[in-house]
């Protein structure tokens, strides 16, 4: 087993663990801090939460986070598939190129969704406040900018790998 | 025009099996079979040189250009 296969084996396991842990942590948090008007500020740290927030608004804010969670799990699933492909020795193939591209696009979508989710949640959480005190928060941290750049890089690498896979496939036809 | 591979003819003349040729040349028996059946995209000069060395022949003894039959 070469180093690509060895590392991919461990990364595949790590990705699987993360895919289980993330939803489990969310469920655990909701279990420990049940969504109620008096716990809303705890559930959404760093966000302006109206004092008169309703239960439905809290559930709406939580539901707004679901697309981001789904995008994250989908991206992690593509990563696990890619590590599985590398583990079996298929490095320069159309499949591995396609999965790399999907991971890059997934990460871009994730950044966009996180931004939009944050904006939507800030509106929902502050909607019960009097007019003039409602909030629309738009936040993009340094970490997220770096994440977006890495996502763009991975997308470009996926495209480049597609071309490399075509050449490699052609090369395999020569003896 | 198509390139026809006459490797099986040369193997028969030299009374050699594909397995032996593969071992001498340093490629897999599967690749020799693919070459014999003409199902390869191409052959490297290095591989061709080794085959000619082992079979004591010229490239023209193995490869022949013939008109493509009408479909």
PDB file of C-alpha atoms in Angstrom:
ATOM      1  CA  UNK A   1       0.000   0.000   0.000  1.00  0.00           C
ATOM      2  CA  UNK A   2       1.567   3.319  -1.009  1.00  0.00           C
ATOM      3  CA  UNK A   3       1.333   6.557   0.978  1.00  0.00           C
ATOM      4  CA  UNK A   4      -1.718   7.793  -0.935  1.00  0.00           C
ATOM      5  CA  UNK A   5      -3.601   4.626  -0.078  1.00  0.00           C
ATOM      6  CA  UNK A   6      -2.417   4.623   3.533  1.00  0.00           C
ATOM      7  CA  UNK A   7      -3.359   8.230   4.260  1.00  0.00           C
ATOM      8  CA  UNK A   8      -6.629   7.904   2.348  1.00  0.00           C
ATOM      9  CA  UNK A   9      -7.558   4.935   4.522  1.00  0.00           C
ATOM     10  CA  UNK A  10      -7.259   6.985   7.707  1.00  0.00           C
ATOM     11  CA  UNK A  11      -8.861  10.087   6.182  1.00  0.00           C
ATOM     12  CA  UNK A  12     -11.806   8.008   5.011  1.00  0.00           C
ATOM     13  CA  UNK A  13     -12.351   6.796   8.560  1.00  0.00           C
ATOM     14  CA  UNK A  14     -11.930  10.314   9.973  1.00  0.00           C
ATOM     15  CA  UNK A  15     -14.466  11.707   7.479  1.00  0.00           C
ATOM     16  CA  UNK A  16     -16.975   9.000   8.388  1.00  0.00           C
ATOM     17  CA  UNK A  17     -16.558   9.827  12.065  1.00  0.00           C
ATOM     18  CA  UNK A  18     -17.063  13.548  11.434  1.00  0.00           C
ATOM     19  CA  UNK A  19     -20.193  12.803   9.385  1.00  0.00           C
ATOM     20  CA  UNK A  20     -21.663  11.051  12.398  1.00  0.00           C
ATOM     21  CA  UNK A  21     -20.399  13.458  15.050  1.00  0.00           C
ATOM     22  CA  UNK A  22     -21.703  16.693  13.504  1.00  0.00           C
ATOM     23  CA  UNK A  23     -25.409  15.735  13.468  1.00  0.00           C
ATOM     24  CA  UNK A  24     -24.990  14.009  16.839  1.00  0.00           C
ATOM     25  CA  UNK A  25     -23.569  17.189  18.374  1.00  0.00           C
ATOM     26  CA  UNK A  26     -26.457  19.234  16.998  1.00  0.00           C
ATOM     27  CA  UNK A  27     -28.999  16.804  18.409  1.00  0.00           C
ATOM     28  CA  UNK A  28     -27.144  16.742  21.720  1.00  0.00           C
ATOM     29  CA  UNK A  29     -27.109  20.521  21.910  1.00  0.00           C
ATOM     30  CA  UNK A  30     -30.834  20.717  21.234  1.00  0.00           C
ATOM     31  CA  UNK A  31     -31.359  18.061  23.918  1.00  0.00           C
ATOM     32  CA  UNK A  32     -29.257  19.893  26.487  1.00  0.00           C
ATOM     33  CA  UNK A  33     -30.562  23.343  25.567  1.00  0.00           C
ATOM     34  CA  UNK A  34     -34.176  22.852  24.479  1.00  0.00           C
ATOM     35  CA  UNK A  35     -35.294  25.532  22.016  1.00  0.00           C
ATOM     36  CA  UNK A  36     -37.363  27.986  24.058  1.00  0.00           C
ATOM     37  CA  UNK A  37     -37.630  31.778  24.124  1.00  0.00           C
ATOM     38  CA  UNK A  38     -35.504  31.891  27.285  1.00  0.00           C
ATOM     39  CA  UNK A  39     -32.724  29.742  25.751  1.00  0.00           C
ATOM     40  CA  UNK A  40     -32.718  31.288  22.253  1.00  0.00           C
ATOM     41  CA  UNK A  41     -29.752  33.548  22.982  1.00  0.00           C
ATOM     42  CA  UNK A  42     -27.798  30.481  24.136  1.00  0.00           C
ATOM     43  CA  UNK A  43     -28.659  28.581  20.969  1.00  0.00           C
ATOM     44  CA  UNK A  44     -27.636  31.458  18.693  1.00  0.00           C
ATOM     45  CA  UNK A  45     -24.585  33.033  20.301  1.00  0.00           C
ATOM     46  CA  UNK A  46     -23.442  36.313  18.836  1.00  0.00           C
ATOM     47  CA  UNK A  47     -26.849  37.061  17.308  1.00  0.00           C
ATOM     48  CA  UNK A  48     -29.369  39.687  18.347  1.00  0.00           C
ATOM     49  CA  UNK A  49     -32.393  37.821  19.710  1.00  0.00           C
ATOM     50  CA  UNK A  50     -35.648  39.707  20.354  1.00  0.00           C
ATOM     51  CA  UNK A  51     -36.974  39.400  23.903  1.00  0.00           C
ATOM     52  CA  UNK A  52     -40.457  38.676  22.593  1.00  0.00           C
ATOM     53  CA  UNK A  53     -39.297  35.930  20.243  1.00  0.00           C
ATOM     54  CA  UNK A  54     -41.849  33.173  19.710  1.00  0.00           C
ATOM     55  CA  UNK A  55     -41.344  29.395  19.701  1.00  0.00           C
ATOM     56  CA  UNK A  56     -42.197  29.237  15.984  1.00  0.00           C
ATOM     57  CA  UNK A  57     -39.550  31.826  15.193  1.00  0.00           C
ATOM     58  CA  UNK A  58     -36.946  29.810  17.081  1.00  0.00           C
ATOM     59  CA  UNK A  59     -37.841  26.652  15.142  1.00  0.00           C
ATOM     60  CA  UNK A  60     -37.761  28.655  11.895  1.00  0.00           C
ATOM     61  CA  UNK A  61     -34.259  29.901  12.714  1.00  0.00           C
ATOM     62  CA  UNK A  62     -33.142  26.332  13.452  1.00  0.00           C
ATOM     63  CA  UNK A  63     -34.730  25.071  10.231  1.00  0.00           C
ATOM     64  CA  UNK A  64     -32.885  27.753   8.260  1.00  0.00           C
ATOM     65  CA  UNK A  65     -29.666  26.027   9.270  1.00  0.00           C
ATOM     66  CA  UNK A  66     -30.696  22.738   7.684  1.00  0.00           C
ATOM     67  CA  UNK A  67     -29.568  23.518   4.102  1.00  0.00           C
ATOM     68  CA  UNK A  68     -26.098  24.371   5.407  1.00  0.00           C
ATOM     69  CA  UNK A  69     -25.973  21.131   7.377  1.00  0.00           C
ATOM     70  CA  UNK A  70     -27.095  19.140   4.319  1.00  0.00           C
ATOM     71  CA  UNK A  71     -24.473  20.835   2.126  1.00  0.00           C
ATOM     72  CA  UNK A  72     -21.812  20.049   4.722  1.00  0.00           C
ATOM     73  CA  UNK A  73     -22.802  16.387   4.949  1.00  0.00           C
ATOM     74  CA  UNK A  74     -22.983  16.094   1.147  1.00  0.00           C
ATOM     75  CA  UNK A  75     -19.491  17.581   0.794  1.00  0.00           C
ATOM     76  CA  UNK A  76     -18.131  15.261   3.479  1.00  0.00           C
ATOM     77  CA  UNK A  77     -19.760  12.329   1.684  1.00  0.00           C
ATOM     78  CA  UNK A  78     -17.979  13.278  -1.546  1.00  0.00           C
ATOM     79  CA  UNK A  79     -14.722  13.485   0.425  1.00  0.00           C
ATOM     80  CA  UNK A  80     -15.270  10.015   1.833  1.00  0.00           C
ATOM     81  CA  UNK A  81     -15.952   8.682  -1.664  1.00  0.00           C
ATOM     82  CA  UNK A  82     -12.772  10.343  -2.951  1.00  0.00           C
ATOM     83  CA  UNK A  83     -10.662   8.839  -0.150  1.00  0.00           C
ATOM     84  CA  UNK A  84     -12.250   5.469  -0.938  1.00  0.00           C
ATOM     85  CA  UNK A  85     -11.267   5.860  -4.592  1.00  0.00           C
ATOM     86  CA  UNK A  86      -7.686   6.756  -3.664  1.00  0.00           C
ATOM     87  CA  UNK A  87      -7.556   3.893  -1.191  1.00  0.00           C
ATOM     88  CA  UNK A  88      -8.345   1.441  -3.972  1.00  0.00           C
ATOM     89  CA  UNK A  89      -5.506   2.868  -6.072  1.00  0.00           C
ATOM     90  CA  UNK A  90      -7.588   4.791  -8.631  1.00  0.00           C
ATOM     91  CA  UNK A  91      -5.825   8.145  -8.451  1.00  0.00           C
ATOM     92  CA  UNK A  92      -5.875   9.782 -11.888  1.00  0.00           C
ATOM     93  CA  UNK A  93      -9.339   8.770 -13.072  1.00  0.00           C
ATOM     94  CA  UNK A  94     -12.432  10.622 -14.237  1.00  0.00           C
ATOM     95  CA  UNK A  95     -14.218   9.582 -11.049  1.00  0.00           C
ATOM     96  CA  UNK A  96     -11.578  11.026  -8.715  1.00  0.00           C
ATOM     97  CA  UNK A  97     -11.482  14.232 -10.792  1.00  0.00           C
ATOM     98  CA  UNK A  98     -15.270  14.503 -10.648  1.00  0.00           C
ATOM     99  CA  UNK A  99     -15.305  13.976  -6.867  1.00  0.00           C
ATOM    100  CA  UNK A 100     -12.568  16.589  -6.344  1.00  0.00           C
ATOM    101  CA  UNK A 101     -14.615  19.055  -8.386  1.00  0.00           C
ATOM    102  CA  UNK A 102     -17.755  18.248  -6.383  1.00  0.00           C
ATOM    103  CA  UNK A 103     -15.904  18.860  -3.115  1.00  0.00           C
ATOM    104  CA  UNK A 104     -14.737  22.264  -4.346  1.00  0.00           C
ATOM    105  CA  UNK A 105     -18.228  23.216  -5.495  1.00  0.00           C
ATOM    106  CA  UNK A 106     -19.694  21.897  -2.251  1.00  0.00           C
ATOM    107  CA  UNK A 107     -17.335  24.070  -0.231  1.00  0.00           C
ATOM    108  CA  UNK A 108     -18.266  27.130  -2.313  1.00  0.00           C
ATOM    109  CA  UNK A 109     -21.959  26.368  -1.787  1.00  0.00           C
ATOM    110  CA  UNK A 110     -21.306  25.888   1.913  1.00  0.00           C
ATOM    111  CA  UNK A 111     -19.753  29.338   2.269  1.00  0.00           C
ATOM    112  CA  UNK A 112     -22.615  30.945   0.358  1.00  0.00           C
ATOM    113  CA  UNK A 113     -25.252  29.091   2.338  1.00  0.00           C
ATOM    114  CA  UNK A 114     -23.605  29.972   5.654  1.00  0.00           C
ATOM    115  CA  UNK A 115     -23.649  33.637   4.693  1.00  0.00           C
ATOM    116  CA  UNK A 116     -27.282  33.546   3.573  1.00  0.00           C
ATOM    117  CA  UNK A 117     -28.332  31.456   6.586  1.00  0.00           C
ATOM    118  CA  UNK A 118     -26.719  33.916   8.954  1.00  0.00           C
ATOM    119  CA  UNK A 119     -28.538  36.786   7.283  1.00  0.00           C
ATOM    120  CA  UNK A 120     -31.895  34.996   7.330  1.00  0.00           C
ATOM    121  CA  UNK A 121     -31.494  33.839  10.911  1.00  0.00           C
ATOM    122  CA  UNK A 122     -30.611  37.368  12.086  1.00  0.00           C
ATOM    123  CA  UNK A 123     -33.854  38.643  10.556  1.00  0.00           C
ATOM    124  CA  UNK A 124     -35.995  35.865  12.018  1.00  0.00           C
ATOM    125  CA  UNK A 125     -34.453  36.074  15.485  1.00  0.00           C
ATOM    126  CA  UNK A 126     -34.941  39.829  15.693  1.00  0.00           C
ATOM    127  CA  UNK A 127     -38.330  40.015  13.955  1.00  0.00           C
ATOM    128  CA  UNK A 128     -40.256  40.108  17.225  1.00  0.00           C
ATOM    129  CA  UNK A 129     -38.362  43.215  18.285  1.00  0.00           C
ATOM    130  CA  UNK A 130     -40.021  46.625  17.813  1.00  0.00           C
ATOM    131  CA  UNK A 131     -39.575  48.276  14.424  1.00  0.00           C
ATOM    132  CA  UNK A 132     -36.232  50.022  14.289  1.00  0.00           C
ATOM    133  CA  UNK A 133     -34.610  47.381  16.469  1.00  0.00           C
ATOM    134  CA  UNK A 134     -34.663  44.515  14.000  1.00  0.00           C
ATOM    135  CA  UNK A 135     -31.356  43.338  12.605  1.00  0.00           C
ATOM    136  CA  UNK A 136     -29.918  42.063   9.358  1.00  0.00           C
ATOM    137  CA  UNK A 137     -26.437  40.730   9.967  1.00  0.00           C
ATOM    138  CA  UNK A 138     -23.998  40.116   7.131  1.00  0.00           C
ATOM    139  CA  UNK A 139     -20.764  38.557   8.306  1.00  0.00           C
ATOM    140  CA  UNK A 140     -17.808  37.041   6.511  1.00  0.00           C
ATOM    141  CA  UNK A 141     -14.807  36.213   8.636  1.00  0.00           C
ATOM    142  CA  UNK A 142     -11.164  35.825   7.607  1.00  0.00           C
ATOM    143  CA  UNK A 143     -11.555  32.098   8.096  1.00  0.00           C
ATOM    144  CA  UNK A 144     -14.476  31.989   5.708  1.00  0.00           C
ATOM    145  CA  UNK A 145     -12.588  33.979   3.072  1.00  0.00           C
ATOM    146  CA  UNK A 146      -9.741  31.474   3.367  1.00  0.00           C
ATOM    147  CA  UNK A 147     -12.228  28.620   3.164  1.00  0.00           C
ATOM    148  CA  UNK A 148     -13.713  30.174  -0.015  1.00  0.00           C
ATOM    149  CA  UNK A 149     -10.264  30.521  -1.582  1.00  0.00           C
ATOM    150  CA  UNK A 150      -9.478  26.889  -0.752  1.00  0.00           C
ATOM    151  CA  UNK A 151     -12.825  25.891  -2.274  1.00  0.00           C
ATOM    152  CA  UNK A 152     -11.999  27.795  -5.461  1.00  0.00           C
ATOM    153  CA  UNK A 153      -8.582  26.162  -5.586  1.00  0.00           C
ATOM    154  CA  UNK A 154     -10.097  22.703  -5.188  1.00  0.00           C
ATOM    155  CA  UNK A 155     -12.607  23.444  -7.951  1.00  0.00           C
ATOM    156  CA  UNK A 156      -9.848  24.471 -10.347  1.00  0.00           C
ATOM    157  CA  UNK A 157      -7.790  21.418  -9.355  1.00  0.00           C
ATOM    158  CA  UNK A 158     -10.839  19.241 -10.078  1.00  0.00           C
ATOM    159  CA  UNK A 159     -11.067  20.698 -13.588  1.00  0.00           C
ATOM    160  CA  UNK A 160      -7.334  20.225 -14.126  1.00  0.00           C
ATOM    161  CA  UNK A 161      -7.543  16.653 -12.873  1.00  0.00           C
ATOM    162  CA  UNK A 162     -10.294  15.940 -15.375  1.00  0.00           C
ATOM    163  CA  UNK A 163      -7.898  16.820 -18.186  1.00  0.00           C
ATOM    164  CA  UNK A 164      -5.105  14.873 -16.539  1.00  0.00           C
ATOM    165  CA  UNK A 165      -7.396  11.843 -16.221  1.00  0.00           C
ATOM    166  CA  UNK A 166      -8.105  11.949 -19.967  1.00  0.00           C
ATOM    167  CA  UNK A 167      -4.356  11.991 -20.681  1.00  0.00           C
ATOM    168  CA  UNK A 168      -3.726   9.212 -18.148  1.00  0.00           C
ATOM    169  CA  UNK A 169      -6.482   7.091 -19.691  1.00  0.00           C
ATOM    170  CA  UNK A 170      -4.950   7.639 -23.120  1.00  0.00           C
ATOM    171  CA  UNK A 171      -1.541   6.738 -21.713  1.00  0.00           C
ATOM    172  CA  UNK A 172      -2.884   3.491 -20.271  1.00  0.00           C
ATOM    173  CA  UNK A 173      -3.825   2.452 -23.799  1.00  0.00           C
ATOM    174  CA  UNK A 174      -0.129   2.326 -24.703  1.00  0.00           C
ATOM    175  CA  UNK A 175       1.979  -0.696 -23.832  1.00  0.00           C
TER     176      UNK A 175
ATOM    177  CA  UNK B   1      -5.045   2.536 -43.725  1.00  0.00           C
ATOM    178  CA  UNK B   2      -4.760   0.463 -40.570  1.00  0.00           C
ATOM    179  CA  UNK B   3      -1.875  -1.142 -38.724  1.00  0.00           C
ATOM    180  CA  UNK B   4      -2.191  -4.897 -38.397  1.00  0.00           C
ATOM    181  CA  UNK B   5      -0.194  -6.679 -35.701  1.00  0.00           C
ATOM    182  CA  UNK B   6       1.424  -9.953 -36.853  1.00  0.00           C
ATOM    183  CA  UNK B   7       2.876 -10.853 -33.473  1.00  0.00           C
ATOM    184  CA  UNK B   8       1.161 -14.242 -33.361  1.00  0.00           C
ATOM    185  CA  UNK B   9       2.847 -15.179 -36.669  1.00  0.00           C
ATOM    186  CA  UNK B  10       6.284 -14.234 -35.328  1.00  0.00           C
ATOM    187  CA  UNK B  11       5.651 -16.068 -32.060  1.00  0.00           C
ATOM    188  CA  UNK B  12       4.743 -19.203 -34.018  1.00  0.00           C
ATOM    189  CA  UNK B  13       7.917 -18.879 -36.155  1.00  0.00           C
ATOM    190  CA  UNK B  14      10.099 -18.551 -33.088  1.00  0.00           C
ATOM    191  CA  UNK B  15       8.109 -21.259 -31.299  1.00  0.00           C
ATOM    192  CA  UNK B  16       7.603 -19.003 -28.321  1.00  0.00           C
ATOM    193  CA  UNK B  17       4.546 -18.593 -26.089  1.00  0.00           C
ATOM    194  CA  UNK B  18       3.006 -15.252 -25.160  1.00  0.00           C
ATOM    195  CA  UNK B  19       3.844 -15.862 -21.515  1.00  0.00           C
ATOM    196  CA  UNK B  20       7.531 -16.309 -22.287  1.00  0.00           C
ATOM    197  CA  UNK B  21       7.596 -13.223 -24.490  1.00  0.00           C
ATOM    198  CA  UNK B  22       5.863 -11.176 -21.785  1.00  0.00           C
ATOM    199  CA  UNK B  23       8.405 -12.277 -19.187  1.00  0.00           C
ATOM    200  CA  UNK B  24      11.358 -11.526 -21.484  1.00  0.00           C
ATOM    201  CA  UNK B  25      10.044  -8.132 -22.561  1.00  0.00           C
ATOM    202  CA  UNK B  26       8.921  -7.136 -19.062  1.00  0.00           C
ATOM    203  CA  UNK B  27       5.255  -6.483 -19.687  1.00  0.00           C
ATOM    204  CA  UNK B  28       2.164  -8.398 -18.623  1.00  0.00           C
ATOM    205  CA  UNK B  29       0.775 -11.317 -20.573  1.00  0.00           C
ATOM    206  CA  UNK B  30      -2.489  -9.405 -20.756  1.00  0.00           C
ATOM    207  CA  UNK B  31      -0.743  -6.587 -22.641  1.00  0.00           C
ATOM    208  CA  UNK B  32       0.768  -9.102 -25.058  1.00  0.00           C
ATOM    209  CA  UNK B  33      -2.740 -10.477 -25.693  1.00  0.00           C
ATOM    210  CA  UNK B  34      -4.063  -6.967 -26.247  1.00  0.00           C
ATOM    211  CA  UNK B  35      -1.220  -6.262 -28.660  1.00  0.00           C
ATOM    212  CA  UNK B  36      -1.825  -9.505 -30.582  1.00  0.00           C
ATOM    213  CA  UNK B  37      -5.490  -8.679 -30.969  1.00  0.00           C
ATOM    214  CA  UNK B  38      -4.692  -5.108 -31.995  1.00  0.00           C
ATOM    215  CA  UNK B  39      -6.683  -3.647 -29.089  1.00  0.00           C
ATOM    216  CA  UNK B  40      -3.990  -1.237 -27.938  1.00  0.00           C
ATOM    217  CA  UNK B  41      -3.853   2.461 -28.782  1.00  0.00           C
ATOM    218  CA  UNK B  42      -0.143   2.278 -29.411  1.00  0.00           C
ATOM    219  CA  UNK B  43       3.162   0.749 -28.510  1.00  0.00           C
ATOM    220  CA  UNK B  44       6.164   2.536 -27.063  1.00  0.00           C
ATOM    221  CA  UNK B  45       9.377   2.378 -29.052  1.00  0.00           C
ATOM    222  CA  UNK B  46      11.091   0.907 -26.030  1.00  0.00           C
ATOM    223  CA  UNK B  47       8.578  -1.951 -25.871  1.00  0.00           C
ATOM    224  CA  UNK B  48       8.800  -2.518 -29.638  1.00  0.00           C
ATOM    225  CA  UNK B  49      12.614  -2.582 -29.454  1.00  0.00           C
ATOM    226  CA  UNK B  50      12.507  -5.190 -26.655  1.00  0.00           C
ATOM    227  CA  UNK B  51      10.036  -7.370 -28.570  1.00  0.00           C
ATOM    228  CA  UNK B  52      12.225  -7.199 -31.715  1.00  0.00           C
ATOM    229  CA  UNK B  53      15.292  -8.038 -29.632  1.00  0.00           C
ATOM    230  CA  UNK B  54      13.638 -11.062 -28.025  1.00  0.00           C
ATOM    231  CA  UNK B  55      12.096 -12.338 -31.277  1.00  0.00           C
ATOM    232  CA  UNK B  56      15.177 -11.394 -33.348  1.00  0.00           C
ATOM    233  CA  UNK B  57      13.113  -9.578 -35.955  1.00  0.00           C
ATOM    234  CA  UNK B  58      12.378  -6.150 -37.423  1.00  0.00           C
ATOM    235  CA  UNK B  59       9.369  -3.952 -36.569  1.00  0.00           C
ATOM    236  CA  UNK B  60       8.057  -4.599 -40.057  1.00  0.00           C
ATOM    237  CA  UNK B  61       7.868  -8.305 -39.247  1.00  0.00           C
ATOM    238  CA  UNK B  62       5.397  -7.535 -36.465  1.00  0.00           C
ATOM    239  CA  UNK B  63       3.549  -4.477 -37.784  1.00  0.00           C
ATOM    240  CA  UNK B  64       1.993  -4.200 -41.221  1.00  0.00           C
ATOM    241  CA  UNK B  65       0.128  -1.286 -42.793  1.00  0.00           C
ATOM    242  CA  UNK B  66      -2.806  -2.473 -44.803  1.00  0.00           C
ATOM    243  CA  UNK B  67      -5.791  -0.708 -46.382  1.00  0.00           C
ATOM    244  CA  UNK B  68      -8.793  -0.404 -44.124  1.00  0.00           C
ATOM    245  CA  UNK B  69     -11.478  -2.836 -45.319  1.00  0.00           C
ATOM    246  CA  UNK B  70     -14.668  -1.114 -46.520  1.00  0.00           C
ATOM    247  CA  UNK B  71     -17.322  -1.148 -43.787  1.00  0.00           C
TER     248      UNK B  71
END
